[in-house]
Short mmCIF file of C-alpha atoms and ligand atoms in Angstrom, two decimals:
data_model
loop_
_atom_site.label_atom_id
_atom_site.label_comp_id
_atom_site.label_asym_id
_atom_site.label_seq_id
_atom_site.Cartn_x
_atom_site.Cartn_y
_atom_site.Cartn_z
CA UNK A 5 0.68 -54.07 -87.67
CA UNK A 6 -1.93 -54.38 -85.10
CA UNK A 7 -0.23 -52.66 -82.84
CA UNK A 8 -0.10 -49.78 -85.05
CA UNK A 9 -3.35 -49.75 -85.72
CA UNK A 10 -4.61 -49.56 -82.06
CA UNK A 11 -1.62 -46.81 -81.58
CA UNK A 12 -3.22 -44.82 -84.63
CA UNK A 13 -6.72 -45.11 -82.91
CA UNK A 14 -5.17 -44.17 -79.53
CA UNK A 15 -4.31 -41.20 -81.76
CA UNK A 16 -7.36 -40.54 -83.12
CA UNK A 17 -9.17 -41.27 -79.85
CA UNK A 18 -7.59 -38.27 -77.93
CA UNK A 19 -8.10 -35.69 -81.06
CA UNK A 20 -11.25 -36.45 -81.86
CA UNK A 21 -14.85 -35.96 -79.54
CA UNK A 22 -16.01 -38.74 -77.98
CA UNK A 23 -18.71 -39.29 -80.02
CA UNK A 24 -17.27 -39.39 -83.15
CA UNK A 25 -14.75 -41.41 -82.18
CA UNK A 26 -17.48 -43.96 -80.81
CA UNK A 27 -19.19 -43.64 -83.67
CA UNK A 28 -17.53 -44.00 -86.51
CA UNK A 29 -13.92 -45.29 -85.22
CA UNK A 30 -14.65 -47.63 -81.98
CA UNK A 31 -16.68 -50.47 -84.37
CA UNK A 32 -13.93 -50.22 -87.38
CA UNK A 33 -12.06 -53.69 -86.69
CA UNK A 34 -8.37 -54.09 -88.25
CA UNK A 35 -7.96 -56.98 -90.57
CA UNK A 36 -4.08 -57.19 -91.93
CA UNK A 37 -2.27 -55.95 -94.49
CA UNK A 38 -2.31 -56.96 -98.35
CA UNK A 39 0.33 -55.81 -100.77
CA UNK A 40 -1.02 -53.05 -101.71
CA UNK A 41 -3.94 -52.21 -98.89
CA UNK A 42 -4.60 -52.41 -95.19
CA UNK A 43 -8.07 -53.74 -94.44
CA UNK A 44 -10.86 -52.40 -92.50
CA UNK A 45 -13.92 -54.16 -91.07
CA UNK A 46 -16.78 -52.01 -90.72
CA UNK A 47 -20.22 -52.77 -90.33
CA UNK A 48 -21.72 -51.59 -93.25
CA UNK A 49 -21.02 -49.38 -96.44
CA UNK A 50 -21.87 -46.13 -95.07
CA UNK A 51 -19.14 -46.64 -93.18
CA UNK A 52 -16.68 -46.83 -96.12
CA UNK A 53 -18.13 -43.72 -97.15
CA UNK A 54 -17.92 -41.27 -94.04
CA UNK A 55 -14.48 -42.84 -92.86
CA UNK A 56 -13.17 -41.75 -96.29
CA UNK A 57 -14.55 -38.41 -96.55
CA UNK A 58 -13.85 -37.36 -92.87
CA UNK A 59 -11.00 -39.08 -91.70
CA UNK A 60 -8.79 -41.00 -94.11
CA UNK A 61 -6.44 -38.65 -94.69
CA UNK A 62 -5.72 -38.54 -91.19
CA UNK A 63 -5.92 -41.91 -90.69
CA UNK A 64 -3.07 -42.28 -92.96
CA UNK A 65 -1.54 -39.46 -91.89
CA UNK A 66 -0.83 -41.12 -88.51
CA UNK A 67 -0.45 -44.65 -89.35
CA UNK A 68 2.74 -43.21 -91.20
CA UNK A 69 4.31 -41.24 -88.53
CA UNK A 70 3.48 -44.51 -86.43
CA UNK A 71 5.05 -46.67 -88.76
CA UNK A 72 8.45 -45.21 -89.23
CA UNK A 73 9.98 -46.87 -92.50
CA UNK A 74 7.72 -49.34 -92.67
CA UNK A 75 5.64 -48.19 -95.59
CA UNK A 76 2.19 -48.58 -94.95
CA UNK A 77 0.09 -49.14 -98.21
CA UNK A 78 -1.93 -46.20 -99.16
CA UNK A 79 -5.05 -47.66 -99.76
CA UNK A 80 -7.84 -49.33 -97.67
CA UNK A 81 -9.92 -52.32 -98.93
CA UNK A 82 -13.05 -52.12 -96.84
CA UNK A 83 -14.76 -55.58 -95.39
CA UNK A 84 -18.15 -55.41 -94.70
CA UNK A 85 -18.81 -57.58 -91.31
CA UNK A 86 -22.45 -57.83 -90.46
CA UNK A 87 -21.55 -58.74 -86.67
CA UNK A 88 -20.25 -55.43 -86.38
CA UNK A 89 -23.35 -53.79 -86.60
CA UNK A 90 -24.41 -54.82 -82.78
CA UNK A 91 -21.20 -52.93 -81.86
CA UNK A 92 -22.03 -49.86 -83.78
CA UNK A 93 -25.06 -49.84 -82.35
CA UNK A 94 -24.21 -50.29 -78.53
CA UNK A 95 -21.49 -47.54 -79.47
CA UNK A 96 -23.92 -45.08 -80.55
CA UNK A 97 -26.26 -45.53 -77.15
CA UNK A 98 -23.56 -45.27 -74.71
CA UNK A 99 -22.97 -42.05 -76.52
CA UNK A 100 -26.60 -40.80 -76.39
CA UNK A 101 -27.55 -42.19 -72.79
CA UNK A 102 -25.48 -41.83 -70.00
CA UNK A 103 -25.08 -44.98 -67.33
CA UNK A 104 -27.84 -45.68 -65.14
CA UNK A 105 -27.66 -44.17 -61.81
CA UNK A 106 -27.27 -46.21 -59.00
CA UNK A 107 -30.68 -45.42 -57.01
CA UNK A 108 -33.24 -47.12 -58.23
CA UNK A 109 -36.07 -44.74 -56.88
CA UNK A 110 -34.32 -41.47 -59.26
CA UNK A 111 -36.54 -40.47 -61.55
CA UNK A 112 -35.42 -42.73 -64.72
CA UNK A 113 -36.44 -39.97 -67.34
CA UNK A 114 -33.07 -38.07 -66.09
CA UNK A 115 -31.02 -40.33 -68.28
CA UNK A 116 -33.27 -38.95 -71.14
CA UNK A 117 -31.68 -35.71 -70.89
CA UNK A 118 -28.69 -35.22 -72.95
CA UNK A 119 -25.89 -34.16 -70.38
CA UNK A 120 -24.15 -31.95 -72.81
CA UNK A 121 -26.95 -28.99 -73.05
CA UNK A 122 -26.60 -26.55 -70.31
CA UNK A 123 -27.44 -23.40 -70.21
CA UNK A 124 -23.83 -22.68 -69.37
CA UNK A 125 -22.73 -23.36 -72.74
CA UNK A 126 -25.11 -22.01 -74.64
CA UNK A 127 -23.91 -19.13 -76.96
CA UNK A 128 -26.63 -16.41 -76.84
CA UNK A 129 -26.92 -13.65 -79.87
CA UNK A 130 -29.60 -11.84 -81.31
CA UNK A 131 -31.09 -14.88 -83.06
CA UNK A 132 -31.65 -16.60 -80.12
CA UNK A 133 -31.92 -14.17 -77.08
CA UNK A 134 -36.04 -14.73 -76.51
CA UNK A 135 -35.90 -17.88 -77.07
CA UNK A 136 -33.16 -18.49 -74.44
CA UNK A 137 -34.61 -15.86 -72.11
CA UNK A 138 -38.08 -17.75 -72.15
CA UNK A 139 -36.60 -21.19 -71.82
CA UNK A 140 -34.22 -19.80 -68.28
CA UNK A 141 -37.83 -18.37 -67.42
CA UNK A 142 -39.41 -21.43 -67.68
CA UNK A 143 -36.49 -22.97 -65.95
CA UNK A 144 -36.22 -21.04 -62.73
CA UNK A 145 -40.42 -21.04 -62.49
CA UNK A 146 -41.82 -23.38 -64.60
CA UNK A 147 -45.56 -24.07 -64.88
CA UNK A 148 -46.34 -20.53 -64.48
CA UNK A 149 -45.92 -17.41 -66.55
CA UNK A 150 -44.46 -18.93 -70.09
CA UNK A 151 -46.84 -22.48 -70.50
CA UNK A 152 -46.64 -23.58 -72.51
CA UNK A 153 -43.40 -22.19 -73.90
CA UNK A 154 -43.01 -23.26 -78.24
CA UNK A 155 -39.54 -22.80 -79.90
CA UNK A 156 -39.41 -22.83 -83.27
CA UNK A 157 -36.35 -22.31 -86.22
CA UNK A 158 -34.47 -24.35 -88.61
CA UNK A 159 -32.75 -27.14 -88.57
CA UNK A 160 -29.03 -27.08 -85.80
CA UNK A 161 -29.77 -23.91 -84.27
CA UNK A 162 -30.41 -25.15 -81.03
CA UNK A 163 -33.98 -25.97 -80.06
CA UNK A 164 -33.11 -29.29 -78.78
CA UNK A 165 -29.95 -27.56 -76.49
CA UNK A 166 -32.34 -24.80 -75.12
CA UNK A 167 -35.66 -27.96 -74.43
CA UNK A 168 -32.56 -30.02 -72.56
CA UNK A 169 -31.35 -26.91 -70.54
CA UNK A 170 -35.14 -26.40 -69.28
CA UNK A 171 -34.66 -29.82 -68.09
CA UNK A 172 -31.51 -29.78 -66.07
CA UNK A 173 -32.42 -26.16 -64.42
CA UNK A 174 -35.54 -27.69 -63.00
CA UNK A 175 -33.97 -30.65 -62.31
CA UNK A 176 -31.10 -29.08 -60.31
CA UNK A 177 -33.97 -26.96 -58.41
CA UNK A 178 -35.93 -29.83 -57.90
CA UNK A 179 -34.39 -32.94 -58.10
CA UNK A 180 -37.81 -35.03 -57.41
CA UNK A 181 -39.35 -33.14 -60.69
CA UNK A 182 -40.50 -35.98 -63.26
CA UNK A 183 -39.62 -34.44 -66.13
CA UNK A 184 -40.29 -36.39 -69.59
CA UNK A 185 -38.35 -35.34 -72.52
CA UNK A 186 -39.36 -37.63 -75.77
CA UNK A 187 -39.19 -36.52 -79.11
CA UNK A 188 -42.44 -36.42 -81.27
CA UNK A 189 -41.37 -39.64 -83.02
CA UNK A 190 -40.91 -41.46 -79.32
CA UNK A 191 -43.83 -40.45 -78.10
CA UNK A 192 -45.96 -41.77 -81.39
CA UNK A 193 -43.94 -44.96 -80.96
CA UNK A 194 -44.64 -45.34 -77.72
CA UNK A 195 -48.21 -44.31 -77.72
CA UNK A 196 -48.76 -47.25 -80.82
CA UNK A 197 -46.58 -49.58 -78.92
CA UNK A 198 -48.76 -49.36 -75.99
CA UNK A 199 -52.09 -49.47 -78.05
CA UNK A 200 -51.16 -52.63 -79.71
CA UNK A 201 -50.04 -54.20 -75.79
CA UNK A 202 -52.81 -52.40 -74.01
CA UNK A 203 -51.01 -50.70 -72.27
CA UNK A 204 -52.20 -47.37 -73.14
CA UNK A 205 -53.26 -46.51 -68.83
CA UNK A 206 -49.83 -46.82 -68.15
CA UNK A 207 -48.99 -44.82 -71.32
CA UNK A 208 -51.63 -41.66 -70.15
CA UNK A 209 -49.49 -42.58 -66.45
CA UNK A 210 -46.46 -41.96 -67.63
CA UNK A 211 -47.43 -39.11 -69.78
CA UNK A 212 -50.26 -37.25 -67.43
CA UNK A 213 -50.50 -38.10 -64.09
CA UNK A 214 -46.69 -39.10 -63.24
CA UNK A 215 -45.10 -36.12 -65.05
CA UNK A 216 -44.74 -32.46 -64.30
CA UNK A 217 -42.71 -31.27 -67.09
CA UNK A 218 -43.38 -32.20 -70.91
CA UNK A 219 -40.48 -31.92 -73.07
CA UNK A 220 -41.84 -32.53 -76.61
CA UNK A 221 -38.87 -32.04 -79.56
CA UNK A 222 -39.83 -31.67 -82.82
CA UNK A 223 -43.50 -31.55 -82.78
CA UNK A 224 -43.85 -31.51 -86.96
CA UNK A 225 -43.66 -35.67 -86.32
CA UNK A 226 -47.64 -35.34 -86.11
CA UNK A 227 -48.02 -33.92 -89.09
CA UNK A 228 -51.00 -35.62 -90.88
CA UNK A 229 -50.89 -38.52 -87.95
CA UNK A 230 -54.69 -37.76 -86.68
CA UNK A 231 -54.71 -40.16 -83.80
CA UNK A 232 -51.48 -39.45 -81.98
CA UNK A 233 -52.78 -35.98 -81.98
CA UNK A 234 -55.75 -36.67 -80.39
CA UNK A 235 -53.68 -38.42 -77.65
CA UNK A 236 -51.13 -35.51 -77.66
CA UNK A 237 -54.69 -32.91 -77.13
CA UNK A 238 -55.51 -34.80 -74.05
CA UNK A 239 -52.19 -35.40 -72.79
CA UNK A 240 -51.51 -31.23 -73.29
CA UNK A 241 -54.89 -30.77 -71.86
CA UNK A 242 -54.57 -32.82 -68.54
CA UNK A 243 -51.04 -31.35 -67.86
CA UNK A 244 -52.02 -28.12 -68.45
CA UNK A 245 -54.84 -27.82 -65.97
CA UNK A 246 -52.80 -29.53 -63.47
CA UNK A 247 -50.43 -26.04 -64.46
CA UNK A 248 -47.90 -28.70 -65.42
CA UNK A 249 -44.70 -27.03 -67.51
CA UNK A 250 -44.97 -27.77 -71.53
CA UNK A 251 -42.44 -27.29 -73.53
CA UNK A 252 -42.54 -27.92 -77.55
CA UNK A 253 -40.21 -27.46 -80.05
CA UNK A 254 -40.96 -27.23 -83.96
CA UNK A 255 -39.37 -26.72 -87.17
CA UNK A 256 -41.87 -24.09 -87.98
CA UNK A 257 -44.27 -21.58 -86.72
CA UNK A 258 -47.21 -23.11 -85.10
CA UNK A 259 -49.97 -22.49 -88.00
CA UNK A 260 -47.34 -23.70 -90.12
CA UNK A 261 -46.93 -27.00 -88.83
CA UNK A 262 -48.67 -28.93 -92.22
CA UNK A 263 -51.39 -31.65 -91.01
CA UNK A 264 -51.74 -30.09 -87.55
CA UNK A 265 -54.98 -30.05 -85.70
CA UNK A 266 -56.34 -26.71 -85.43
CA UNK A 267 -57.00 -26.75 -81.41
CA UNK A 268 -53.26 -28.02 -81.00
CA UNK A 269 -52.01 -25.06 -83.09
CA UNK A 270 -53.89 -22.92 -81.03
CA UNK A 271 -53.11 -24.50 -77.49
CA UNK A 272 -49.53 -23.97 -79.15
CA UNK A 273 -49.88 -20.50 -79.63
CA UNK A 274 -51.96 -19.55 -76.61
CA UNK A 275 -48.56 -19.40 -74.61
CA UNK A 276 -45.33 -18.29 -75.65
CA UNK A 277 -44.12 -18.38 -78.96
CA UNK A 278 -39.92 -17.85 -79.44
CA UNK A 279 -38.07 -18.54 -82.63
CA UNK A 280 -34.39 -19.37 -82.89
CA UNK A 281 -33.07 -17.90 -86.05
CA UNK A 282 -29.44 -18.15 -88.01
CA UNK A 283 -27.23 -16.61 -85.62
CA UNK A 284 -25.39 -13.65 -86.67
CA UNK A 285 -21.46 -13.60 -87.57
CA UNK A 286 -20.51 -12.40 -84.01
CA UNK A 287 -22.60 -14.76 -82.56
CA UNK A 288 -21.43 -17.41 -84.42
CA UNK A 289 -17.47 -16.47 -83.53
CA UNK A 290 -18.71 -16.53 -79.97
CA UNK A 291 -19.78 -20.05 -80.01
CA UNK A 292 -16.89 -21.13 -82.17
CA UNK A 293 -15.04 -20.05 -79.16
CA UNK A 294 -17.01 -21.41 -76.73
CA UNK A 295 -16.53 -24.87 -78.13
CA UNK A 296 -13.38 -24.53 -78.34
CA UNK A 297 -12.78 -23.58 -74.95
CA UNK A 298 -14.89 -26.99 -74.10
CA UNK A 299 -13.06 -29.15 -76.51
CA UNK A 300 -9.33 -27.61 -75.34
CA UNK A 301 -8.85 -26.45 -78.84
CA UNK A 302 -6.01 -23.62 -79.55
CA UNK A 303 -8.71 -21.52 -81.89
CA UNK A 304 -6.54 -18.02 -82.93
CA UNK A 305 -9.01 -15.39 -84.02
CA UNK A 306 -8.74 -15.49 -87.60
CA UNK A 307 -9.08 -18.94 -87.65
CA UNK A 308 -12.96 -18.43 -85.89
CA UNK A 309 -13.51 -15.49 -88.10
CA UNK A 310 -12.51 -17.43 -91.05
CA UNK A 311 -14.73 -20.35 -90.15
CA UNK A 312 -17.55 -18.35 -89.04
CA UNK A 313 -17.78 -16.58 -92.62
CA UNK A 314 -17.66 -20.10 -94.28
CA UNK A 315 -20.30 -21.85 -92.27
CA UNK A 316 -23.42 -19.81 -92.24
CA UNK A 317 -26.51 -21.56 -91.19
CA UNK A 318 -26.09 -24.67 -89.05
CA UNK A 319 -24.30 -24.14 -85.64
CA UNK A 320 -23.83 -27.85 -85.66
CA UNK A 321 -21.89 -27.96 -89.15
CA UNK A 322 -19.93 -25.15 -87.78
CA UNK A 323 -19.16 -27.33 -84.22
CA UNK A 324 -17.97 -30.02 -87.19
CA UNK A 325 -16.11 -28.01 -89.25
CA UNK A 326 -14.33 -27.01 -86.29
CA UNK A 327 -13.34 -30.32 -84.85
CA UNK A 328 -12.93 -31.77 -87.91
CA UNK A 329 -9.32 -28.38 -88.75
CA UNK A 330 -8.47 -29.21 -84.78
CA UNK A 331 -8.15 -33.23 -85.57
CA UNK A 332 -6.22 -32.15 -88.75
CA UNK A 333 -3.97 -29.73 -87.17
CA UNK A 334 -3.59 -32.37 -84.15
CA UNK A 335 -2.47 -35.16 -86.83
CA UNK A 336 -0.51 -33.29 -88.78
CA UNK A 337 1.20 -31.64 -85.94
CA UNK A 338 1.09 -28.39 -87.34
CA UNK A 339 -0.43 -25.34 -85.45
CA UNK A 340 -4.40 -24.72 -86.40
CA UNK A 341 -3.98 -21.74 -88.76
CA UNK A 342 -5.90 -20.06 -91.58
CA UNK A 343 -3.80 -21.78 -94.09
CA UNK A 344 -4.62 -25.37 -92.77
CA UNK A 345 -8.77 -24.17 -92.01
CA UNK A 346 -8.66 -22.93 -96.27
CA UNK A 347 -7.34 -26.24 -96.76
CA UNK A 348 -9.83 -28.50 -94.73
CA UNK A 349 -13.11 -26.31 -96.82
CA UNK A 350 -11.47 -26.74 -99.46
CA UNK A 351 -12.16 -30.17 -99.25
CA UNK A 352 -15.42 -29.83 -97.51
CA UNK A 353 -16.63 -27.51 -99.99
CA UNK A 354 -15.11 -28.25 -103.82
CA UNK A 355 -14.38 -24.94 -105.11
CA UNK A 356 -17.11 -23.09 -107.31
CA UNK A 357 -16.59 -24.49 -110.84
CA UNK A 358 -16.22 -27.92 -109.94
CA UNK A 359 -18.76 -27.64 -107.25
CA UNK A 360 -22.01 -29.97 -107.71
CA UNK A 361 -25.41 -28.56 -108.21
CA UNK A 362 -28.64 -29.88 -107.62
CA UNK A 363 -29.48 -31.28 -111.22
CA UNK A 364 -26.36 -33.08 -110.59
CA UNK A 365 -28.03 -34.91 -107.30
CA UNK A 366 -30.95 -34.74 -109.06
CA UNK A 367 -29.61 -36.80 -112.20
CA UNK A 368 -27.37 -39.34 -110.32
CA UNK A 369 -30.31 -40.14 -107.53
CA UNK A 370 -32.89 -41.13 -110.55
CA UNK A 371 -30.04 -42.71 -112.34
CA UNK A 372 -29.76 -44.75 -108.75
CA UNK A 373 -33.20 -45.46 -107.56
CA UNK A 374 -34.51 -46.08 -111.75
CA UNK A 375 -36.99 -43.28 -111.20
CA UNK A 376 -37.83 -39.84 -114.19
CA UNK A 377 -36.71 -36.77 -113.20
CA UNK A 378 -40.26 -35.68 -114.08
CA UNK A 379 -41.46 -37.84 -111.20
CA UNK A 380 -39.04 -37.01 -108.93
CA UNK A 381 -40.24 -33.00 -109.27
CA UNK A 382 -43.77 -34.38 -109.08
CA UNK A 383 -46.42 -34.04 -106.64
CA UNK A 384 -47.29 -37.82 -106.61
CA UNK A 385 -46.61 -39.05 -103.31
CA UNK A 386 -45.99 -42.75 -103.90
CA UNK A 387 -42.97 -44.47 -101.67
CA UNK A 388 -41.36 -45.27 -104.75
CA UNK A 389 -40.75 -42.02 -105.29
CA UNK A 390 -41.30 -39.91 -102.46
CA UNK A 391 -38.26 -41.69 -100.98
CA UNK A 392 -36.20 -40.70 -103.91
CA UNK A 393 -37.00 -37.86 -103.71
CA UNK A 394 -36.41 -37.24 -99.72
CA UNK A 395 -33.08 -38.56 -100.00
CA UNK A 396 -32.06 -36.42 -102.98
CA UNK A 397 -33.19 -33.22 -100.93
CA UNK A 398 -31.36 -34.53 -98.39
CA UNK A 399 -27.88 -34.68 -99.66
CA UNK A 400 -28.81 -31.17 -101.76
CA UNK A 401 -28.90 -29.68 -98.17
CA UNK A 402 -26.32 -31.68 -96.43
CA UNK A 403 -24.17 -31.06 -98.94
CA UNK A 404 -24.78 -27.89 -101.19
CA UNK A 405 -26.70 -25.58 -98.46
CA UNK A 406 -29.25 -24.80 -100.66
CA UNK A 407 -31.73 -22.69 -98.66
CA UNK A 408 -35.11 -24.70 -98.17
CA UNK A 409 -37.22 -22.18 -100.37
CA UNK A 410 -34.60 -22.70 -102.83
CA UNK A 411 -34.78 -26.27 -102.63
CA UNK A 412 -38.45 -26.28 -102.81
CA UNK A 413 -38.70 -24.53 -106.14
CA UNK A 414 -36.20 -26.73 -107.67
CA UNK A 415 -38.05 -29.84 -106.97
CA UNK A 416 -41.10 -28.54 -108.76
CA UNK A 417 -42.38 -25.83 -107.15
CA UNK A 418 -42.91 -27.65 -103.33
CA UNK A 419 -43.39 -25.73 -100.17
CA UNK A 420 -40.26 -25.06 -97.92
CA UNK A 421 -41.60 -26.96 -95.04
CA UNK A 422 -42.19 -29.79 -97.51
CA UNK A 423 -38.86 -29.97 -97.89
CA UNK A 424 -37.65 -29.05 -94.08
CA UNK A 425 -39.60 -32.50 -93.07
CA UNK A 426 -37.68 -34.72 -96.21
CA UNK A 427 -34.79 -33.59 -94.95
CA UNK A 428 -35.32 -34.75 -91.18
CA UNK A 429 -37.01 -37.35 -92.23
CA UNK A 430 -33.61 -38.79 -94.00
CA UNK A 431 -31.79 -37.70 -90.69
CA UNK A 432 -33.52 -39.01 -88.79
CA UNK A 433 -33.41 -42.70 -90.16
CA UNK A 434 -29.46 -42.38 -90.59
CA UNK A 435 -29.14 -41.69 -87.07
CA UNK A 436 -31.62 -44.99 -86.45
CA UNK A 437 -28.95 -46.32 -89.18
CA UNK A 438 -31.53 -47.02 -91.25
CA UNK A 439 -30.12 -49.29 -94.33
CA UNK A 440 -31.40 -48.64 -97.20
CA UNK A 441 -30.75 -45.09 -96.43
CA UNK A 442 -27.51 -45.34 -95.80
CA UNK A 443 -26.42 -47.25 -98.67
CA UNK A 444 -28.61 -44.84 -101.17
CA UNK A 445 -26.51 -41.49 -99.76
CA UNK A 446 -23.37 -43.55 -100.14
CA UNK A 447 -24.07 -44.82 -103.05
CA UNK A 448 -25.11 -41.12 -104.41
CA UNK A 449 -22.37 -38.87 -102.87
CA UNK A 450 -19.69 -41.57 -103.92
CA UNK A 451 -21.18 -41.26 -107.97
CA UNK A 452 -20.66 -37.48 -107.40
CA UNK A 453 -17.41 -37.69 -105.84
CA UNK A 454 -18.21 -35.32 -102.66
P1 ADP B 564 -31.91 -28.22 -83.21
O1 ADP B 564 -32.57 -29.04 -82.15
O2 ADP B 564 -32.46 -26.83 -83.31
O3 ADP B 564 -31.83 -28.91 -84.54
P2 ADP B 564 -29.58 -28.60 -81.57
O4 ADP B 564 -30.12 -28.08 -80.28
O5 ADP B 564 -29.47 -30.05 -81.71
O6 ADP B 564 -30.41 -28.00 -82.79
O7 ADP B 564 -28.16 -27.90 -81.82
C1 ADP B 564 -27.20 -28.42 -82.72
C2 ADP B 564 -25.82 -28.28 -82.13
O8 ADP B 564 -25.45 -26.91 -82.07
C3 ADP B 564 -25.75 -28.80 -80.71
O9 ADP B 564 -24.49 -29.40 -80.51
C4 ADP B 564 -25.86 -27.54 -79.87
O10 ADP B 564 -25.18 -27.68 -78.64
C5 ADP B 564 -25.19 -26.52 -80.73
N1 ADP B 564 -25.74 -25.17 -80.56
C6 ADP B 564 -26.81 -24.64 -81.19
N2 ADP B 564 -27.01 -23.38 -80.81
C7 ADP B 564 -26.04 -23.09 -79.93
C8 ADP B 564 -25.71 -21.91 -79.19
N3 ADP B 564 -26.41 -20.78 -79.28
N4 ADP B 564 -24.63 -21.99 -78.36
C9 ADP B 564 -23.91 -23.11 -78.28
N5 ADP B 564 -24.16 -24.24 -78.95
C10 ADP B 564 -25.22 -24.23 -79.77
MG1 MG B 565 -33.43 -30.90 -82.33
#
């Protein structure tokens, strides 16, 4: 039976990306068979929860062609091992960071970059076109004309791709460039780290005088955090004068950026200003079949039309749904056409009667955290139930769509960009695999049965 199991993962391994796999597959652990289930070690509920909505069926799918006769039991018993959690966790770096090089004196920061966003596979469309025109500008010269260069637009549409890009062009040019790309949240962590150690010279170092490019993603972190902005001023100031490339990327339009100094918003705006919007249907095809292309996927046209229509307004949803028909179309052997694709939203997205609205999230999250729906649409900003109420917009995005504005109205009448940051907020800790998160969305989506 353990054979089977590592022959089913073998399976998975080669149909899913690698990341996935690493993520969610590599730290499962196999732990025998009972009567009437096999059981799985993970390390910790959430992992119950996104095994069974994303890959059980196939899981079973191939453990019974592996098996043959032998009838494997249809259901899993799920074994929460707290030693996993180290494995998880080394899985999901090796995933992010690629190996240290082997010379020492490379600039380190190049292991910062993600490896995966190149210019060269980046889809562009109407949405996106100044945005991506800027950032090869600021690529092939940077420092000069477009400094510094702020992308803004929702959430998946490829800021972070475009900021990473900028990074590798310059880097190719110039291989000596010391290029710093830190998210918003990094660079407050860092900058209070090194506070509390004094360390803060090396800090303004590593930041000012030792860096020629600035990659900052996701600069609506500072909201409201007054003295990592003051740091941030300086920092922008000393590169700036030293015509030293910045690039920043933001959820919003720079005077919309809540709790933002009003010399950094217009430093921000005194360069170039590019959104990245929804990308159209064609555009959307396009990069459908780029991906494909990347991941070897047989993608037939209707298939990508179909898709595209169904996924509107996240091209990283739409890279999922896409993997996630290919792995089912691998598994099940059957060629990956329209019928199967209906099928796999289906799933995905409950059709319209059944499907679950936002009172519903709203209901089962205060039923959850023991908090009044009248508090959870108030303004009252206490932890008790501000984080209620961040994790119930949350899942209403994740999993109805609802458009931010939308979202905002329903929770009492809140500002979009209110909810745009509750919504990264919650993402961000589940990628940190925050726990109490974790189990709270499980907990929630598995009361509502999505
Ligand atoms: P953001 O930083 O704006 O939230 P990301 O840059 O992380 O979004 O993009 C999300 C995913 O979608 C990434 O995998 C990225 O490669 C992909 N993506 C976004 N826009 C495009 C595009 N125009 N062409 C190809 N891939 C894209
Ligand atoms: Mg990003």
């Amino acid at each position: 039976m353990e054979q089977l199991w590592e022959r089913t993962l073998g399976s998975l391994k080669s149909h899913l990306s690698s990341e996935n796999f690493e993520t969610w597959l590599q730290p499962v652990q196999f732990g025998g068979v009972e009567p009437d289930s096999i059981v799985l070690r993970i390390p910790n509920q959430f992992f119950a929860d996104w095994i069974s909505a994303h890959y059980l069926d196939l899981i079973f799918d191939t453990l019974d062609r592996e098996a043959g006769d032998s009838n494997v039991p249809k259901k899993v018993r799920w074994e929460l091992d707290e030693t996993l959690r180290e494995k998880a966790q080394a899985a999901r770096e090796s995933t992010k960071r690629p190996p240290p090089r082997a010379t020492p004196r490379e600039p380190s920061v190049f292991s910062d970059l993600n490896p995966k966003y190149r210019f060269k596979n980046f889809v562009v469309g109407p949405a996106n076109q100044l945005a991506h025109a800027a950032s090869v500008a600021v690529g092939s010269d940077p420092g000069s004309r477009y400094n510094p260069l702020f992308i803004y637009g929702g959430v998946g549409l490829g800021k972070t791709h475009l900021v990473n890009a900028i990074g590798h062009t310059i880097l190719q040019r110039n291989p000596r460039a010391r290029i710093r790309y830190v998210s918003a949240e990094r660079f407050t962590n860092e900058f209070i780290w090194s506070l509390q150690n004094h360390e803060i010279s090396a800090f303004r170092d590593r930041y000012r005088s030792q860096c020629d490019v600035l990659l900052m993603d996701d600069i609506q972190f500072l909201a409201g955090r007054e003295q990592t902005q003051e740091e941030f001023f300086h920092t922008f100031n000393a590169l700036y004068h030293s015509d030293k490339q910045i690039v920043v990327t933001s959820d919003v339009y720079p005077q919309q950026i809540s709790e933002m100094q009003e010399r950094l918003v217009s430093r921000f705006q005194s360069g170039m200003v590019a959104d990245v919007q929804v990308p159209e249907l064609d555009t959307r095809i396009a990069i459908l079949q780029k991906k494909a292309e990347t991941e070897g996927i047989a993608l037939v046209s209707e298939v990508a039309l179909f898709l595209a229509q169904m996924v509107r307004s996240n091209v990283r949803e739409l890279e999922g749904t896409l993997l996630r028909v290919a792995v089912k179309a691998e598994l099940l052997g059957q060629p990956m056409g329209l019928e199967l694709a209906k099928e796999t939203m289906r799933q995905v997205t409950p059709n319209q009667d059944m499907a679950t609205t936002v009172e519903d999230i709203q209901r089962i999250a205060c039923g959850y955290f023991g908090v009044r729906l009248t508090d959870l649409k108030s303004r009252r900003r206490h932890r008790a139930i501000s984080f209620p109420r961040m994790v119930s917009m949350y899942i209403c995005r994740q999993r109805l769509g609802t458009s931010y504005p939308e979202l905002g109205e329903r929770f009492g009448g809140k500002d979009h960009t209110t909810v745009i940051s509750a919504v990264r907020k919650i993402s961000g800790l589940i990628e940190e695999q925050d726990e109490r998160v974790l189990s709270a969305v499980g907990a929630i989506e598995r009361k509502l049965g999505i």
